[in-house]
Structure formats: C-alpha cells, structure tokens
Amino acid sequence: FAHLLLQSSKFECVDEMLTVVSMLSAENIFFRPGGRGDDSGGLAAKSAAAHRRFASHEGDLPTLLNVYKAWRKEAVYISASQPSKMRKKLEKEMINKKGPSSKMLHGDWCKQNFISGRALARAHDVRSQLSELCARSAEKNGLAMD
C-alpha cells in the first residue's frame, strides 16, 4: 500500500489513493446477509442489487472508491470523538431535515446500501490519519505531499 501512496503524487491521484488504501486497510465493507442469493425476494438478492450500484468494470479499487465517494456525498458521519453535545445537535438537525437535498445519517445509509458501517468509519479514520501524514512536512516525519 505504501508504494501506491508514494507513486500517487507522480500521477496526480493522491486523494484517490488515500481513499483506496484506507478502504483496503479496513475489514470487508460489503455486508451480505446470510441465505441463498438465488431467491429474488431475499436479503441476499437485495444486498447484491445495492452493491451493483457501486461496481466498476475497471476492478475492485475503483469500486471501493465509488463506495467512499457515494458515502461522503449522501451521508453524514458523526464521529464518536466529537463532543456529545455537538453529536446530539447534528443528529437532531439531520432528523429534522427532509427533502431531496438532505443527507442521511451514517447508519441509515449503511443499512440501505448493505455496507458495514464500522468498516467504513474505520476507513474514514485511517484516511484522515494518512492525509495528515501526507500533508506533514518531511522535517516533521511526514511525506510533504500537498
């Protein structure tokens, strides 16, 4: 994974590689309920249909990138590290918002798309840490990759 990050600046795709490496470092993000996939009314079929939304014919890495981008665009993640007062305020605002432009809460989005919320939150945290490391100057043990 380190090689992907180090070479990403040469190809001007640092943000994309940060996302992909963080997604690969987390557990499997795709949640597939038990049961046989051939029953059209079952949860396994619904999860497969939800996952097809993110699929890329170019492979697994673009698929993971699609999941992360969709999540950031359509959902709001309220980190456990935020003060509880702020978390409650944000959750209340999200619940009261209605309409096509409103975002879903992290957990609801993950349930709807059959994505592991824990793994996605872990990938988000890893991405934040890697991003900070890449932005840090070389004198401060960073990669100086702005």
mmCIF file of N, CA, C and O in Angstrom, residues 132-145:
data_model
loop_
_atom_site.group_PDB
_atom_site.id
_atom_site.type_symbol
_atom_site.label_atom_id
_atom_site.label_comp_id
_atom_site.label_asym_id
_atom_site.label_seq_id
_atom_site.Cartn_x
_atom_site.Cartn_y
_atom_site.Cartn_z
ATOM 1 N N GLU A 132 -3.253 13.412 6.937
ATOM 2 C CA GLU A 132 -2.447 14.297 7.799
ATOM 3 C C GLU A 132 -0.962 13.977 7.671
ATOM 4 O O GLU A 132 -0.130 14.867 7.603
ATOM 5 N N LEU A 133 -0.634 12.715 7.573
ATOM 6 C CA LEU A 133 0.756 12.292 7.412
ATOM 7 C C LEU A 133 1.318 12.755 6.072
ATOM 8 O O LEU A 133 2.464 13.217 5.996
ATOM 9 N N CYS A 134 0.532 12.670 5.030
ATOM 10 C CA CYS A 134 0.982 13.106 3.704
ATOM 11 C C CYS A 134 1.175 14.610 3.639
ATOM 12 O O CYS A 134 2.054 15.093 2.914
ATOM 13 N N ALA A 135 0.372 15.364 4.361
ATOM 14 C CA ALA A 135 0.465 16.817 4.336
ATOM 15 C C ALA A 135 1.583 17.343 5.228
ATOM 16 O O ALA A 135 2.078 18.453 5.010
ATOM 17 N N ARG A 136 1.990 16.556 6.207
ATOM 18 C CA ARG A 136 3.031 16.976 7.141
ATOM 19 C C ARG A 136 4.370 17.129 6.424
ATOM 20 O O ARG A 136 4.690 16.365 5.516
ATOM 21 N N SER A 137 5.152 18.095 6.822
ATOM 22 C CA SER A 137 6.450 18.330 6.184
ATOM 23 C C SER A 137 7.429 17.202 6.498
ATOM 24 O O SER A 137 7.276 16.480 7.490
ATOM 25 N N ALA A 138 8.428 17.054 5.658
ATOM 26 C CA ALA A 138 9.429 15.991 5.832
ATOM 27 C C ALA A 138 10.214 16.186 7.120
ATOM 28 O O ALA A 138 10.646 15.200 7.734
ATOM 29 N N GLU A 139 10.400 17.420 7.539
ATOM 30 C CA GLU A 139 11.128 17.701 8.792
ATOM 31 C C GLU A 139 10.369 17.164 10.006
ATOM 32 O O GLU A 139 10.959 16.878 11.044
ATOM 33 N N LYS A 140 9.061 17.049 9.847
ATOM 34 C CA LYS A 140 8.227 16.549 10.955
ATOM 35 C C LYS A 140 7.791 15.115 10.699
ATOM 36 O O LYS A 140 6.716 14.684 11.099
ATOM 37 N N ASN A 141 8.667 14.361 10.016
ATOM 38 C CA ASN A 141 8.427 12.932 9.713
ATOM 39 C C ASN A 141 7.188 12.702 8.853
ATOM 40 O O ASN A 141 6.510 11.694 8.982
ATOM 41 N N GLY A 142 6.907 13.636 7.978
ATOM 42 C CA GLY A 142 5.792 13.479 7.061
ATOM 43 C C GLY A 142 6.281 13.199 5.658
ATOM 44 O O GLY A 142 7.480 13.010 5.408
ATOM 45 N N LEU A 143 5.362 13.186 4.705
ATOM 46 C CA LEU A 143 5.694 12.893 3.319
ATOM 47 C C LEU A 143 5.733 14.137 2.450
ATOM 48 O O LEU A 143 6.179 14.067 1.307
ATOM 49 N N ALA A 144 5.260 15.264 2.958
ATOM 50 C CA ALA A 144 5.252 16.551 2.234
ATOM 51 C C ALA A 144 4.638 16.394 0.849
ATOM 52 O O ALA A 144 5.202 16.803 -0.152
ATOM 53 N N MET A 145 3.466 15.784 0.802
ATOM 54 C CA MET A 145 2.762 15.555 -0.470
ATOM 55 C C MET A 145 1.521 16.426 -0.545
ATOM 56 O O MET A 145 0.410 15.944 -0.467
#
